[in-house]
mmCIF file of C-alpha atoms in Angstrom:
data_model
loop_
_atom_site.group_PDB
_atom_site.id
_atom_site.type_symbol
_atom_site.label_atom_id
_atom_site.label_comp_id
_atom_site.label_asym_id
_atom_site.label_seq_id
_atom_site.Cartn_x
_atom_site.Cartn_y
_atom_site.Cartn_z
ATOM 1 C CA MET A 273 120.195 116.151 107.459
ATOM 2 C CA VAL A 274 119.698 112.731 105.946
ATOM 3 C CA SER A 275 121.979 109.869 106.727
ATOM 4 C CA THR A 276 122.250 107.678 103.661
ATOM 5 C CA GLY A 277 122.736 104.529 105.661
ATOM 6 C CA LEU A 278 125.106 103.343 102.924
ATOM 7 C CA PRO A 279 128.883 103.506 103.133
ATOM 8 C CA THR A 280 131.124 105.365 100.760
ATOM 9 C CA ALA A 281 132.958 103.549 97.996
ATOM 10 C CA LEU A 282 136.121 103.415 100.109
ATOM 11 C CA THR A 283 134.241 101.901 103.053
ATOM 12 C CA GLN A 284 132.669 99.304 100.780
ATOM 13 C CA HIS A 285 136.058 98.041 99.660
ATOM 14 C CA GLN A 286 137.408 98.015 103.220
ATOM 15 C CA ARG A 287 134.412 96.238 104.755
ATOM 16 C CA ARG A 288 135.268 92.719 105.887
ATOM 17 C CA PRO A 289 132.838 89.812 105.740
ATOM 18 C CA ILE A 290 131.548 88.353 108.990
ATOM 19 C CA LYS A 291 134.115 85.908 110.339
ATOM 20 C CA GLY A 292 135.991 85.964 107.026
ATOM 21 C CA ILE A 293 133.124 84.343 105.111
ATOM 22 C CA SER A 294 132.823 85.531 101.514
ATOM 23 C CA PRO A 295 129.441 86.393 99.925
ATOM 24 C CA LYS A 296 129.692 83.382 97.581
ATOM 25 C CA THR A 297 130.140 81.100 100.561
ATOM 26 C CA TRP A 298 127.102 82.638 102.251
ATOM 27 C CA ILE A 299 125.044 82.120 99.105
ATOM 28 C CA ILE A 300 126.067 78.457 98.874
ATOM 29 C CA ALA A 301 125.437 77.824 102.580
ATOM 30 C CA LEU A 302 122.085 79.582 102.584
ATOM 31 C CA SER A 303 121.061 77.756 99.399
ATOM 32 C CA VAL A 304 121.754 74.407 101.082
ATOM 33 C CA VAL A 305 119.732 75.447 104.143
ATOM 34 C CA ALA A 306 116.875 76.744 101.982
ATOM 35 C CA VAL A 307 116.703 73.516 99.966
ATOM 36 C CA ALA A 308 116.780 71.459 103.172
ATOM 37 C CA VAL A 309 113.989 73.521 104.737
ATOM 38 C CA VAL A 310 111.822 73.259 101.607
ATOM 39 C CA ALA A 311 112.408 69.497 101.395
ATOM 40 C CA ALA A 312 111.533 69.104 105.081
ATOM 41 C CA PHE A 313 108.333 71.102 104.640
ATOM 42 C CA MET A 314 107.310 68.977 101.659
ATOM 43 C CA LEU A 315 108.114 65.575 103.168
ATOM 44 C CA ILE A 316 107.623 65.736 106.952
ATOM 45 C CA ASP A 317 104.421 64.159 108.185
ATOM 46 C CA LEU A 318 103.450 63.147 104.651
ATOM 47 C CA ARG A 319 100.554 60.728 105.063
ATOM 48 C CA GLY A 320 97.228 59.927 103.456
ATOM 49 C CA ASN A 321 96.416 60.869 99.878
ATOM 50 C CA ILE A 322 99.858 61.944 98.639
ATOM 51 C CA GLY A 323 98.492 62.870 95.232
ATOM 52 C CA TYR A 324 96.277 65.470 96.925
ATOM 53 C CA ILE A 325 98.627 66.642 99.680
ATOM 54 C CA LEU A 326 101.825 67.156 97.653
ATOM 55 C CA PRO A 327 100.317 69.580 95.071
ATOM 56 C CA ARG A 328 98.775 71.657 97.868
ATOM 57 C CA ARG A 329 102.078 71.788 99.730
ATOM 58 C CA ALA A 330 103.864 72.674 96.490
ATOM 59 C CA ILE A 331 101.531 75.638 95.932
ATOM 60 C CA LYS A 332 102.028 76.736 99.535
ATOM 61 C CA VAL A 333 105.815 76.502 99.306
ATOM 62 C CA GLY A 334 105.757 78.192 95.907
ATOM 63 C CA SER A 335 103.794 81.125 97.308
ATOM 64 C CA MET A 336 106.242 81.511 100.208
ATOM 65 C CA ILE A 337 109.220 81.417 97.853
ATOM 66 C CA LEU A 338 107.582 83.972 95.562
ATOM 67 C CA VAL A 339 106.777 86.308 98.442
ATOM 68 C CA ALA A 340 110.289 85.953 99.889
ATOM 69 C CA TYR A 341 111.754 86.781 96.491
ATOM 70 C CA ALA A 342 109.435 89.707 95.749
ATOM 71 C CA VAL A 343 109.713 91.300 99.194
ATOM 72 C CA GLY A 344 113.478 90.760 99.474
ATOM 73 C CA VAL A 345 114.306 92.160 96.050
ATOM 74 C CA SER A 346 111.888 95.097 96.284
ATOM 75 C CA THR A 347 113.187 96.111 99.721
ATOM 76 C CA VAL A 348 116.862 96.059 98.703
ATOM 77 C CA LEU A 349 116.142 97.995 95.502
ATOM 78 C CA PHE A 350 113.944 100.487 97.346
ATOM 79 C CA GLN A 351 116.623 101.113 99.947
ATOM 80 C CA THR A 352 119.156 101.617 97.161
ATOM 81 C CA VAL A 353 117.222 104.431 95.468
ATOM 82 C CA THR A 354 116.188 106.045 98.777
ATOM 83 C CA SER A 355 119.722 105.723 100.190
ATOM 84 C CA ASN A 356 118.410 104.674 103.583
ATOM 85 C CA ARG A 357 118.228 101.342 105.384
ATOM 86 C CA ILE A 358 114.998 101.831 107.335
ATOM 87 C CA LEU A 359 112.657 102.643 104.462
ATOM 88 C CA THR A 360 110.652 99.881 102.802
ATOM 89 C CA PRO A 361 107.676 100.047 100.431
ATOM 90 C CA SER A 362 105.369 98.686 103.157
ATOM 91 C CA ILE A 363 106.400 101.311 105.706
ATOM 92 C CA MET A 364 105.345 103.971 103.191
ATOM 93 C CA GLY A 365 101.650 103.061 103.527
ATOM 94 C CA PHE A 366 101.367 100.148 101.119
ATOM 95 C CA ASP A 367 99.724 97.791 103.610
ATOM 96 C CA ALA A 368 97.230 100.461 104.669
ATOM 97 C CA LEU A 369 96.224 100.859 101.022
ATOM 98 C CA TYR A 370 95.684 97.095 100.770
ATOM 99 C CA MET A 371 93.373 97.185 103.796
ATOM 100 C CA LEU A 372 91.495 100.141 102.324
ATOM 101 C CA ILE A 373 90.970 98.273 99.047
ATOM 102 C CA GLN A 374 89.625 95.206 100.854
ATOM 103 C CA THR A 375 87.407 97.315 103.096
ATOM 104 C CA GLY A 376 86.126 99.384 100.178
ATOM 105 C CA LEU A 377 85.242 96.293 98.158
ATOM 106 C CA THR A 378 83.475 94.725 101.145
ATOM 107 C CA PHE A 379 81.536 97.938 101.790
ATOM 108 C CA ALA A 380 80.584 98.305 98.129
ATOM 109 C CA ILE A 381 79.611 94.763 97.164
ATOM 110 C CA GLY A 382 79.380 92.884 100.494
ATOM 111 C CA GLY A 383 81.525 90.237 102.152
ATOM 112 C CA GLN A 384 79.867 87.244 100.533
ATOM 113 C CA ALA A 385 80.092 88.827 97.099
ATOM 114 C CA LEU A 386 83.765 89.554 97.733
ATOM 115 C CA LEU A 387 84.414 85.916 98.593
ATOM 116 C CA THR A 388 82.485 84.656 95.565
ATOM 117 C CA MET A 389 84.087 87.236 93.296
ATOM 118 C CA GLY A 390 86.482 85.597 90.885
ATOM 119 C CA ALA A 391 89.992 85.362 92.337
ATOM 120 C CA PRO A 392 91.631 86.608 89.096
ATOM 121 C CA ALA A 393 89.367 89.691 89.033
ATOM 122 C CA ARG A 394 90.174 90.551 92.650
ATOM 123 C CA PHE A 395 93.860 89.977 92.082
ATOM 124 C CA VAL A 396 94.035 92.176 88.974
ATOM 125 C CA THR A 397 92.040 94.950 90.667
ATOM 126 C CA GLU A 398 94.232 94.991 93.761
ATOM 127 C CA VAL A 399 97.496 94.867 91.801
ATOM 128 C CA ALA A 400 96.413 97.650 89.433
ATOM 129 C CA LEU A 401 95.355 99.974 92.258
ATOM 130 C CA MET A 402 98.462 99.358 94.365
ATOM 131 C CA VAL A 403 100.887 99.682 91.456
ATOM 132 C CA GLY A 404 99.262 102.915 90.317
ATOM 133 C CA PHE A 405 99.301 104.480 93.775
ATOM 134 C CA SER A 406 102.802 103.387 94.710
ATOM 135 C CA PHE A 407 104.343 104.482 91.434
ATOM 136 C CA LEU A 408 102.791 107.959 91.620
ATOM 137 C CA LEU A 409 103.810 108.381 95.258
ATOM 138 C CA TYR A 410 107.367 107.118 94.900
ATOM 139 C CA ARG A 411 107.986 108.998 91.668
ATOM 140 C CA TRP A 412 106.921 112.238 93.324
ATOM 141 C CA LEU A 413 109.082 111.636 96.381
ATOM 142 C CA PHE A 414 112.288 110.273 94.908
ATOM 143 C CA THR A 415 112.895 111.769 91.472
ATOM 144 C CA GLY A 416 113.395 115.354 92.596
ATOM 145 C CA GLY A 417 116.726 117.024 93.098
ATOM 146 C CA GLY A 418 116.546 116.992 96.884
ATOM 147 C CA LYS A 419 115.293 114.307 99.223
ATOM 148 C CA SER A 420 114.295 114.552 102.849
ATOM 149 C CA LEU A 421 113.950 111.456 104.957
ATOM 150 C CA HIS A 422 111.609 113.308 107.272
ATOM 151 C CA LEU A 423 109.377 114.252 104.331
ATOM 152 C CA MET A 424 109.306 110.661 103.089
ATOM 153 C CA LEU A 425 108.399 109.296 106.502
ATOM 154 C CA LEU A 426 105.825 112.045 107.052
ATOM 155 C CA VAL A 427 104.118 111.415 103.711
ATOM 156 C CA GLY A 428 104.080 107.670 104.331
ATOM 157 C CA ILE A 429 102.621 108.150 107.813
ATOM 158 C CA VAL A 430 100.016 110.644 106.573
ATOM 159 C CA PHE A 431 98.845 108.421 103.736
ATOM 160 C CA GLY A 432 98.860 105.374 105.995
ATOM 161 C CA ALA A 433 96.845 107.206 108.656
ATOM 162 C CA MET A 434 94.395 108.497 106.051
ATOM 163 C CA PHE A 435 93.883 105.042 104.541
ATOM 164 C CA ARG A 436 93.460 103.452 107.966
ATOM 165 C CA GLY A 437 91.026 106.192 109.012
ATOM 166 C CA ILE A 438 88.861 105.661 105.945
ATOM 167 C CA SER A 439 89.059 101.895 106.429
ATOM 168 C CA SER A 440 88.030 102.232 110.085
ATOM 169 C CA LEU A 441 85.047 104.395 109.133
ATOM 170 C CA LEU A 442 83.859 101.931 106.504
ATOM 171 C CA GLN A 443 84.363 99.006 108.884
ATOM 172 C CA ARG A 444 82.012 100.638 111.386
ATOM 173 C CA LEU A 445 79.351 100.947 108.703
ATOM 174 C CA ILE A 446 79.400 97.370 107.434
ATOM 175 C CA ASP A 447 77.539 94.418 108.902
ATOM 176 C CA PRO A 448 79.370 92.632 111.788
ATOM 177 C CA SER A 449 79.237 89.306 109.937
ATOM 178 C CA GLU A 450 80.908 90.907 106.938
ATOM 179 C CA PHE A 451 83.522 92.463 109.194
ATOM 180 C CA ILE A 452 84.512 88.974 110.378
ATOM 181 C CA ILE A 453 85.028 87.964 106.752
ATOM 182 C CA LEU A 454 87.023 91.138 106.126
ATOM 183 C CA GLN A 455 89.231 90.670 109.192
ATOM 184 C CA ASP A 456 90.649 87.422 107.839
ATOM 185 C CA LEU A 457 91.982 89.299 104.802
ATOM 186 C CA PHE A 458 94.108 91.656 106.906
ATOM 187 C CA PHE A 459 96.724 89.030 107.794
ATOM 188 C CA ALA A 460 99.093 87.340 105.382
ATOM 189 C CA SER A 461 98.078 83.745 104.731
ATOM 190 C CA PHE A 462 99.729 81.074 102.594
ATOM 191 C CA ASN A 463 97.031 78.458 103.159
ATOM 192 C CA ASN A 464 94.555 79.343 100.407
ATOM 193 C CA VAL A 465 96.666 80.570 97.505
ATOM 194 C CA ASP A 466 95.152 79.952 94.088
ATOM 195 C CA GLY A 467 97.467 77.950 91.823
ATOM 196 C CA LEU A 468 96.571 79.975 88.722
ATOM 197 C CA LEU A 469 97.247 83.275 90.491
ATOM 198 C CA LEU A 470 100.565 81.910 91.714
ATOM 199 C CA LEU A 471 101.540 81.176 88.121
ATOM 200 C CA VAL A 472 100.451 84.622 86.943
ATOM 201 C CA SER A 473 102.342 86.227 89.830
ATOM 202 C CA ALA A 474 105.472 84.237 89.021
ATOM 203 C CA LEU A 475 105.340 85.398 85.382
ATOM 204 C CA ALA A 476 104.939 89.042 86.444
ATOM 205 C CA VAL A 477 107.795 88.760 88.937
ATOM 206 C CA ALA A 478 110.016 87.064 86.353
ATOM 207 C CA ALA A 479 109.352 89.845 83.841
ATOM 208 C CA VAL A 480 110.409 92.687 86.148
ATOM 209 C CA SER A 481 113.255 90.598 87.587
ATOM 210 C CA THR A 482 114.838 90.420 84.132
ATOM 211 C CA LEU A 483 114.964 94.210 84.064
ATOM 212 C CA ALA A 484 116.337 94.345 87.615
ATOM 213 C CA TRP A 485 119.132 91.883 86.835
ATOM 214 C CA ARG A 486 120.174 93.882 83.779
ATOM 215 C CA MET A 487 120.363 96.957 86.006
ATOM 216 C CA ARG A 488 122.467 95.341 88.723
ATOM 217 C CA HIS A 489 125.617 97.306 87.812
ATOM 218 C CA GLN A 490 123.668 100.582 87.672
ATOM 219 C CA LEU A 491 122.233 99.739 91.077
ATOM 220 C CA ASP A 492 125.743 99.403 92.491
ATOM 221 C CA VAL A 493 126.470 102.924 91.270
ATOM 222 C CA LEU A 494 123.125 104.282 92.508
ATOM 223 C CA SER A 495 123.978 103.058 96.006
ATOM 224 C CA LEU A 496 126.858 105.553 96.067
ATOM 225 C CA GLY A 497 124.439 108.484 95.959
ATOM 226 C CA ARG A 498 122.731 110.683 93.392
ATOM 227 C CA GLU A 499 125.622 113.056 92.682
ATOM 228 C CA THR A 500 128.190 110.269 92.408
ATOM 229 C CA ALA A 501 125.928 108.246 90.114
ATOM 230 C CA ILE A 502 125.391 111.227 87.799
ATOM 231 C CA ASN A 503 129.134 111.960 87.721
ATOM 232 C CA LEU A 504 129.769 108.334 86.740
ATOM 233 C CA GLY A 505 127.425 108.634 83.775
ATOM 234 C CA VAL A 506 124.230 107.034 85.096
ATOM 235 C CA ASP A 507 120.908 108.516 83.990
ATOM 236 C CA HIS A 508 119.734 108.887 87.568
ATOM 237 C CA LYS A 509 116.114 109.899 86.993
ATOM 238 C CA ARG A 510 115.461 107.188 84.414
ATOM 239 C CA SER A 511 117.139 104.541 86.559
ATOM 240 C CA VAL A 512 115.186 105.519 89.677
ATOM 241 C CA ILE A 513 111.883 105.465 87.785
ATOM 242 C CA SER A 514 112.702 101.995 86.447
ATOM 243 C CA VAL A 515 113.523 100.744 89.950
ATOM 244 C CA LEU A 516 110.300 102.226 91.341
ATOM 245 C CA ILE A 517 108.274 100.432 88.679
ATOM 246 C CA ILE A 518 109.990 97.164 89.591
ATOM 247 C CA CYS A 519 109.371 97.699 93.323
ATOM 248 C CA SER A 520 105.743 98.644 92.723
ATOM 249 C CA VAL A 521 105.016 95.482 90.734
ATOM 250 C CA LEU A 522 106.870 93.175 93.137
ATOM 251 C CA VAL A 523 105.214 94.470 96.297
ATOM 252 C CA ALA A 524 101.757 94.754 94.711
ATOM 253 C CA VAL A 525 101.881 91.182 93.412
ATOM 254 C CA SER A 526 103.070 89.683 96.709
ATOM 255 C CA THR A 527 100.588 91.688 98.793
ATOM 256 C CA ALA A 528 97.630 90.889 96.529
ATOM 257 C CA LEU A 529 98.610 87.206 96.517
ATOM 258 C CA VAL A 530 98.886 86.511 100.259
ATOM 259 C CA GLY A 531 98.297 89.776 102.151
ATOM 260 C CA PRO A 532 100.513 92.376 103.849
ATOM 261 C CA ILE A 533 103.742 91.657 105.752
ATOM 262 C CA THR A 534 104.965 95.076 106.825
ATOM 263 C CA PHE A 535 108.387 94.497 108.404
ATOM 264 C CA PHE A 536 109.447 91.299 106.647
ATOM 265 C CA GLY A 537 111.455 93.090 103.949
ATOM 266 C CA LEU A 538 113.254 95.250 106.505
ATOM 267 C CA LEU A 539 114.191 92.159 108.503
ATOM 268 C CA ILE A 540 115.733 90.113 105.683
ATOM 269 C CA ALA A 541 117.389 93.102 103.996
ATOM 270 C CA SER A 542 119.093 94.128 107.243
ATOM 271 C CA LEU A 543 120.372 90.580 107.782
ATOM 272 C CA ALA A 544 121.561 90.370 104.164
ATOM 273 C CA TYR A 545 123.668 93.511 104.519
ATOM 274 C CA GLN A 546 125.139 92.166 107.745
ATOM 275 C CA LEU A 547 126.199 88.931 106.082
ATOM 276 C CA CYS A 548 127.509 90.393 102.821
ATOM 277 C CA SER A 549 131.067 91.701 102.743
ATOM 278 C CA HIS A 550 130.222 94.447 100.248
ATOM 279 C CA PHE A 551 127.206 95.988 98.601
ATOM 280 C CA ARG A 552 127.169 94.551 95.098
ATOM 281 C CA HIS A 553 123.583 93.722 94.269
ATOM 282 C CA ALA A 554 124.647 90.517 92.532
ATOM 283 C CA TYR A 555 125.410 89.187 96.044
ATOM 284 C CA VAL A 556 123.070 91.144 98.324
ATOM 285 C CA LEU A 557 119.914 90.256 96.385
ATOM 286 C CA PRO A 558 120.414 86.445 96.410
ATOM 287 C CA ILE A 559 121.336 86.515 100.112
ATOM 288 C CA ALA A 560 118.197 88.514 100.956
ATOM 289 C CA VAL A 561 115.994 86.151 98.933
ATOM 290 C CA LEU A 562 117.499 83.036 100.511
ATOM 291 C CA LEU A 563 117.090 84.471 103.999
ATOM 292 C CA GLY A 564 113.461 85.212 103.168
ATOM 293 C CA ILE A 565 112.827 81.656 101.978
ATOM 294 C CA ILE A 566 114.412 80.197 105.102
ATOM 295 C CA ALA A 567 112.422 82.540 107.342
ATOM 296 C CA LEU A 568 109.047 81.902 105.704
ATOM 297 C CA VAL A 569 109.285 78.186 104.951
ATOM 298 C CA GLY A 570 111.218 77.394 108.130
ATOM 299 C CA GLY A 571 108.920 79.518 110.251
ATOM 300 C CA GLN A 572 105.814 77.919 108.787
ATOM 301 C CA LEU A 573 107.337 74.473 109.331
ATOM 302 C CA VAL A 574 108.008 75.234 112.991
ATOM 303 C CA LEU A 575 104.502 76.614 113.496
ATOM 304 C CA GLU A 576 102.879 73.573 111.924
ATOM 305 C CA GLN A 577 105.037 70.859 113.473
ATOM 306 C CA VAL A 578 105.917 72.362 116.861
ATOM 307 C CA PHE A 579 103.143 74.825 117.754
ATOM 308 C CA ALA A 580 100.344 73.220 115.710
ATOM 309 C CA PHE A 581 99.154 76.538 114.226
ATOM 310 C CA ASP A 582 98.825 78.202 117.627
ATOM 311 C CA THR A 583 99.689 81.533 116.009
ATOM 312 C CA ALA A 584 99.993 83.092 112.565
ATOM 313 C CA LEU A 585 103.451 83.328 111.006
ATOM 314 C CA SER A 586 102.842 86.914 109.887
ATOM 315 C CA ILE A 587 102.313 87.984 113.520
ATOM 316 C CA VAL A 588 105.706 86.566 114.522
ATOM 317 C CA ILE A 589 107.388 88.224 111.543
ATOM 318 C CA GLU A 590 105.794 91.590 112.328
ATOM 319 C CA PHE A 591 106.945 91.347 115.958
ATOM 320 C CA VAL A 592 110.572 90.528 115.094
ATOM 321 C CA GLY A 593 110.663 92.981 112.194
ATOM 322 C CA GLY A 594 109.271 95.754 114.368
ATOM 323 C CA ILE A 595 112.053 95.168 116.889
ATOM 324 C CA VAL A 596 114.635 95.393 114.090
ATOM 325 C CA PHE A 597 113.051 98.646 112.863
ATOM 326 C CA ILE A 598 113.261 100.201 116.326
ATOM 327 C CA ALA A 599 116.833 98.946 116.750
ATOM 328 C CA LEU A 600 117.891 100.588 113.488
ATOM 329 C CA LEU A 601 116.375 103.875 114.617
ATOM 330 C CA LEU A 602 118.120 103.683 117.994
ATOM 331 C CA LYS A 603 121.470 102.924 116.315
ATOM 332 C CA GLY A 604 121.335 106.331 114.653
ATOM 333 C CA LYS A 605 120.324 105.493 111.099
ATOM 334 C CA VAL A 606 118.180 108.624 111.108
ATOM 335 C CA LYS A 607 119.894 111.843 112.067
#
C-alpha cells in the first residue's frame, strides 16, 4: 500500500498555518531574509579590486539562486506527480548518473582533456544525457495506471547501484592522477561557475518555468491523486509527462552546472510544506525557492566568514538532508 503523503481536499482546507501566519506573509518575510542574505554575501568583506570581485561574487550568487530555484521547483513538482513526500529526482539515481558521465568521460578522453574540453560542450553533453535518461525512466514509472512506491524506490536504487558500480570499476582503471581530478567533480561547487553557462542555464530554466507556472492550477488538482484529477477533467497522462519534462530539464541543468546535491530538494520542500497553510503551488513553490536561496547563500556566507572554508557546503546539506529523509521514513510516510 502506498501512502500518498498528501492530504485530502478536506484536510487541505482545514489545515492551519504555523502560528497563524499566512502563506503570503511567509513569502514576504522569506523574501526580505533572502534579499538581506544576498546583500550580505555581496558586500561583506569587500576589499581590493571591486571591479573584479563583484562580478565573480555576482556569478556565484546567481548560480546559487539558480540551483535553489531549479532544485526547489523540480522537487515540489516531482512529489506532486508521485504523490509522495520522500521521493526526489536525485534519490532516483540522478546523481549516480552524473558521476558515471564524469567517470566515463575521464576514462575515455583523460582527466586533462576533460578539464581542457570546452565548458559549453561538456555542459550540453551532460544535460542531454541526464534529460534523456530521466525522462525515459520517469515516464515508464509514473504514467501507468498503477504506481508502487516500493517499485519506484527499488528501480531508483538498482539504477543508482548499477551506475555507481560501473563508475567504481572505471575509477579503478584510470590513472591515480586523473582520479584526483575526477574526485573534485563529485561534489557540488559554486566557486568556478562559467558566466556564459549560467546565462544559458537561466534561459533554459526560464523556458520550462513558464510552462510550470501555466500549469499551477492543474498541479493543485494533480496533488489530489490520479483518480480525482481525472474525474475533475485533467488529462492526467499528458500533465504528468509535461511535469516530468520540466523536472528533467531543471535537475539536469542544475546538476551539470554545479554538481549533485542529493538531499537538498527534500530538505527545502519538506520545510516549505511545513510553513505553508495549504498546498496551492502558487504559494508552495515560492516558499521552497526562497528557503533554498537562504540555505545556499546563507550557508556559503557562514562557511566563508565563520569557518573560512573548513568544509564544503554540499557536505553539510547532504548531512542535514539525510537526517530529514530518515525522519520522514520514521514518521510513517511509507507504509
